[in-house]
């Protein structure tokens, strides 16, 4: 059993847009409530993602009392249920865009990343004389400090945190989203994918960083909770 501390909880009300940090949350079989409950579609109905639309990172959803509001730099906030939301999104993204609901949300998955994994990656990036990347490049739901061995999240079958129990499902395969600066909404690669390619390539050619877990036992979690991982 390896022990750490839960240092971050984040959910993403609109898929691909900015996340909202929480001090505490109740995990259910569906994962974090309201995580990826909405998405933004293009004129064909395909969902937009940061790899193709990095400006999504500049849209900050705010969910209060069940009402969703969207904010972006230099623009007036817009209610999600208002008739002007689609025109607002189209203006922000520079292409026809529509806000849609995602009935399955994030399909019950939680994305977990340990601080030691990020630290190990940034040491390798620094060795190339490149700038370190922040945790938000990987858009985790839960961040764990204190797991001393990098990528512990890959090797634990079960995690107990607060009143919840999680089960490992698969490693997270990374894409171009990790090269988007979440603060500017601009692509700023080639890191971290260039360095991940040196040591995190898996069967099939993908680059793994972080892991997905499903909720086996629902329960409340809070920043500061002990996180125990084991077989």
Short mmCIF file of C-alpha atoms in Angstrom, two decimals:
data_model
loop_
_atom_site.label_atom_id
_atom_site.label_comp_id
_atom_site.label_asym_id
_atom_site.label_seq_id
_atom_site.Cartn_x
_atom_site.Cartn_y
_atom_site.Cartn_z
CA UNK A 1 0.00 0.00 0.00
CA UNK A 2 1.35 3.41 -0.98
CA UNK A 3 0.08 6.53 0.78
CA UNK A 4 -0.24 10.09 -0.48
CA UNK A 5 -2.47 13.15 -0.11
CA UNK A 6 -5.22 14.47 -2.35
CA UNK A 7 -4.01 17.93 -3.38
CA UNK A 8 -6.44 18.83 -6.15
CA UNK A 9 -10.02 18.18 -7.30
CA UNK A 10 -11.13 19.64 -10.63
CA UNK A 11 -14.16 19.13 -12.81
CA UNK A 12 -14.79 20.41 -16.34
CA UNK A 13 -18.44 21.41 -16.85
CA UNK A 14 -17.90 21.88 -20.61
CA UNK A 15 -15.68 19.38 -22.37
CA UNK A 16 -12.50 21.05 -23.61
CA UNK A 17 -13.04 24.29 -21.67
CA UNK A 18 -11.43 25.52 -18.44
CA UNK A 19 -11.91 23.51 -15.27
CA UNK A 20 -13.25 24.44 -11.85
CA UNK A 21 -11.25 23.55 -8.74
CA UNK A 22 -13.19 22.25 -5.75
CA UNK A 23 -12.22 21.87 -2.08
CA UNK A 24 -14.50 18.85 -1.70
CA UNK A 25 -16.78 16.71 -3.86
CA UNK A 26 -18.93 13.59 -3.77
CA UNK A 27 -17.77 10.90 -6.17
CA UNK A 28 -20.51 8.71 -7.62
CA UNK A 29 -20.64 5.85 -10.11
CA UNK A 30 -20.81 8.59 -12.76
CA UNK A 31 -17.58 10.17 -11.46
CA UNK A 32 -17.50 13.85 -10.50
CA UNK A 33 -20.94 15.49 -10.73
CA UNK A 34 -21.35 17.67 -13.84
CA UNK A 35 -17.94 16.67 -15.26
CA UNK A 36 -18.08 17.08 -19.05
CA UNK A 37 -21.85 17.51 -18.83
CA UNK A 38 -21.71 19.83 -21.85
CA UNK A 39 -19.61 20.09 -25.00
CA UNK A 40 -19.25 22.44 -27.95
CA UNK A 41 -20.09 21.16 -31.43
CA UNK A 42 -19.11 22.46 -34.84
CA UNK A 43 -21.45 23.02 -37.80
CA UNK A 44 -21.40 19.29 -38.59
CA UNK A 45 -22.25 18.27 -35.03
CA UNK A 46 -18.73 17.00 -34.27
CA UNK A 47 -17.42 17.93 -30.84
CA UNK A 48 -14.70 20.55 -30.70
CA UNK A 49 -11.52 19.77 -28.75
CA UNK A 50 -8.50 21.81 -27.75
CA UNK A 51 -6.19 20.06 -30.19
CA UNK A 52 -8.14 21.64 -33.03
CA UNK A 53 -9.52 24.65 -31.15
CA UNK A 54 -7.02 25.73 -28.48
CA UNK A 55 -9.09 28.85 -27.70
CA UNK A 56 -11.53 26.56 -25.86
CA UNK A 57 -9.13 26.87 -22.92
CA UNK A 58 -10.12 30.54 -22.56
CA UNK A 59 -13.80 29.71 -21.99
CA UNK A 60 -14.51 29.41 -18.27
CA UNK A 61 -17.80 27.71 -17.38
CA UNK A 62 -19.36 28.63 -14.05
CA UNK A 63 -22.03 26.33 -12.65
CA UNK A 64 -24.06 27.86 -9.82
CA UNK A 65 -27.31 26.40 -8.51
CA UNK A 66 -27.64 24.28 -11.61
CA UNK A 67 -27.32 27.31 -13.92
CA UNK A 68 -24.36 27.37 -16.31
CA UNK A 69 -22.71 30.65 -17.32
CA UNK A 70 -19.84 30.97 -19.80
CA UNK A 71 -17.11 33.59 -19.48
CA UNK A 72 -14.19 34.58 -21.72
CA UNK A 73 -11.64 37.42 -21.64
CA UNK A 74 -12.96 40.69 -23.02
CA UNK A 75 -16.55 39.47 -23.39
CA UNK A 76 -19.70 39.75 -21.34
CA UNK A 77 -20.73 36.49 -19.60
CA UNK A 78 -23.50 34.55 -21.30
CA UNK A 79 -26.05 32.15 -19.75
CA UNK A 80 -25.96 28.69 -21.29
CA UNK A 81 -29.73 28.59 -21.60
CA UNK A 82 -29.86 31.93 -23.42
CA UNK A 83 -30.54 32.25 -27.10
CA UNK A 84 -27.33 34.18 -27.65
CA UNK A 85 -24.98 31.45 -26.36
CA UNK A 86 -24.32 29.94 -29.79
CA UNK A 87 -23.49 33.31 -31.36
CA UNK A 88 -21.26 34.07 -28.35
CA UNK A 89 -19.34 30.80 -28.80
CA UNK A 90 -19.04 31.36 -32.53
CA UNK A 91 -17.54 34.80 -31.87
CA UNK A 92 -15.07 33.51 -29.26
CA UNK A 93 -13.89 30.55 -31.33
CA UNK A 94 -14.06 32.20 -34.74
CA UNK A 95 -16.13 29.37 -36.22
CA UNK A 96 -19.74 28.21 -36.04
CA UNK A 97 -20.21 26.59 -32.64
CA UNK A 98 -23.12 25.22 -30.62
CA UNK A 99 -23.38 24.27 -26.94
CA UNK A 100 -24.72 20.74 -26.52
CA UNK A 101 -25.37 18.41 -23.62
CA UNK A 102 -23.39 15.20 -23.22
CA UNK A 103 -25.85 12.63 -21.82
CA UNK A 104 -23.07 10.30 -20.69
CA UNK A 105 -20.79 13.05 -19.35
CA UNK A 106 -17.33 11.60 -18.77
CA UNK A 107 -18.71 8.03 -18.72
CA UNK A 108 -17.87 7.66 -15.04
CA UNK A 109 -14.13 8.01 -15.46
CA UNK A 110 -11.82 9.98 -13.21
CA UNK A 111 -8.46 11.12 -14.50
CA UNK A 112 -5.77 10.79 -11.81
CA UNK A 113 -2.22 12.19 -12.00
CA UNK A 114 0.44 12.16 -9.29
CA UNK A 115 2.70 15.11 -8.60
CA UNK A 116 5.75 12.84 -8.74
CA UNK A 117 4.89 11.92 -12.34
CA UNK A 118 4.85 15.58 -13.33
CA UNK A 119 8.06 16.29 -11.42
CA UNK A 120 9.84 13.41 -13.18
CA UNK A 121 8.65 14.66 -16.57
CA UNK A 122 9.74 18.23 -15.85
CA UNK A 123 13.20 17.07 -14.81
CA UNK A 124 13.58 15.49 -18.23
CA UNK A 125 12.23 18.59 -19.94
CA UNK A 126 14.64 20.78 -17.97
CA UNK A 127 17.52 18.60 -19.14
CA UNK A 128 16.63 19.79 -22.65
CA UNK A 129 16.80 23.42 -21.47
CA UNK A 130 13.06 23.71 -22.08
CA UNK A 131 10.45 25.26 -19.79
CA UNK A 132 8.55 22.97 -17.39
CA UNK A 133 4.86 22.33 -18.00
CA UNK A 134 2.19 22.87 -15.33
CA UNK A 135 -0.24 20.21 -14.14
CA UNK A 136 -3.17 21.84 -15.92
CA UNK A 137 -1.75 20.76 -19.28
CA UNK A 138 -2.99 17.26 -18.39
CA UNK A 139 -6.44 18.33 -17.16
CA UNK A 140 -6.67 15.87 -14.25
CA UNK A 141 -9.72 15.36 -12.04
CA UNK A 142 -7.66 14.30 -9.01
CA UNK A 143 -4.05 15.18 -8.19
CA UNK A 144 -2.11 13.12 -5.65
CA UNK A 145 0.94 14.40 -3.77
CA UNK A 146 3.25 12.16 -1.77
CA UNK A 147 3.40 9.12 -4.05
CA UNK A 148 7.19 9.16 -4.24
CA UNK A 149 7.53 6.78 -7.19
CA UNK A 150 6.59 8.46 -10.47
CA UNK A 151 3.63 6.90 -12.30
CA UNK A 152 2.35 5.10 -9.22
CA UNK A 153 -1.11 5.72 -10.66
CA UNK A 154 -0.28 3.27 -13.46
CA UNK A 155 0.51 0.43 -11.07
CA UNK A 156 -2.21 0.49 -8.42
CA UNK A 157 -5.33 -1.57 -8.97
CA UNK A 158 -7.30 0.09 -6.19
CA UNK A 159 -7.30 3.53 -4.57
CA UNK A 160 -9.07 4.55 -1.38
CA UNK A 161 -9.53 8.29 -0.82
CA UNK A 162 -11.87 9.86 1.71
CA UNK A 163 -15.08 7.82 1.66
CA UNK A 164 -14.61 6.59 -1.91
CA UNK A 165 -12.88 3.64 -3.52
CA UNK A 166 -11.56 3.74 -7.09
CA UNK A 167 -10.43 0.99 -9.46
CA UNK A 168 -7.82 1.37 -12.20
CA UNK A 169 -9.18 1.03 -15.73
CA UNK A 170 -6.43 2.15 -18.11
CA UNK A 171 -3.49 4.47 -18.63
CA UNK A 172 -4.29 7.85 -20.17
CA UNK A 173 -2.99 8.23 -23.72
CA UNK A 174 -1.95 11.81 -24.35
CA UNK A 175 -2.66 13.95 -27.41
CA UNK A 176 -2.05 17.45 -28.76
CA UNK A 177 -4.18 18.99 -26.00
CA UNK A 178 -1.16 18.75 -23.69
CA UNK A 179 0.66 21.26 -25.90
CA UNK A 180 -1.98 23.96 -25.37
CA UNK A 181 -1.17 26.64 -22.81
CA UNK A 182 -4.31 26.66 -20.67
CA UNK A 183 -3.78 30.30 -19.70
CA UNK A 184 -3.34 31.77 -23.18
CA UNK A 185 -5.36 29.38 -25.31
CA UNK A 186 -2.43 29.00 -27.69
CA UNK A 187 -0.49 25.93 -28.75
CA UNK A 188 3.03 26.08 -27.31
CA UNK A 189 4.52 22.66 -28.15
CA UNK A 190 6.50 20.51 -28.71
CA UNK A 191 6.53 19.83 -24.97
CA UNK A 192 5.46 17.72 -23.21
CA UNK A 193 4.86 15.23 -26.04
CA UNK A 194 8.45 15.45 -27.31
CA UNK A 195 9.87 14.36 -23.95
CA UNK A 196 7.12 11.84 -23.18
CA UNK A 197 8.03 10.12 -26.43
CA UNK A 198 11.46 9.37 -24.96
CA UNK A 199 10.19 7.17 -22.15
CA UNK A 200 6.40 6.80 -21.97
CA UNK A 201 5.59 5.10 -25.27
CA UNK A 202 3.25 2.13 -24.89
CA UNK A 203 2.14 -0.75 -27.11
CA UNK A 204 0.39 0.68 -30.13
CA UNK A 205 2.56 3.78 -30.13
CA UNK A 206 0.63 6.01 -27.72
CA UNK A 207 2.21 8.15 -25.01
CA UNK A 208 0.90 7.43 -21.50
CA UNK A 209 0.72 9.93 -18.66
CA UNK A 210 -1.77 9.61 -15.81
CA UNK A 211 -4.49 7.00 -15.47
CA UNK A 212 -8.25 6.57 -15.58
CA UNK A 213 -10.15 5.13 -12.64
CA UNK A 214 -13.78 4.20 -12.09
CA UNK A 215 -15.65 4.71 -8.82
CA UNK A 216 -16.28 1.38 -7.11
CA UNK A 217 -17.61 2.89 -3.88
CA UNK A 218 -19.23 6.31 -3.88
CA UNK A 219 -18.16 8.75 -1.20
CA UNK A 220 -17.10 12.24 -0.31
CA UNK A 221 -13.52 13.37 -0.88
CA UNK A 222 -11.72 16.56 0.12
CA UNK A 223 -8.39 18.21 -0.58
CA UNK A 224 -6.05 17.00 2.18
CA UNK A 225 -7.56 13.49 2.35
CA UNK A 226 -5.20 10.55 2.59
CA UNK A 227 -4.93 8.58 -0.67
CA UNK A 228 -4.04 4.91 -0.34
CA UNK A 229 -3.21 2.85 -3.40
CA UNK A 230 -2.58 -0.88 -3.59
CA UNK A 231 -3.33 -4.15 -5.28
#
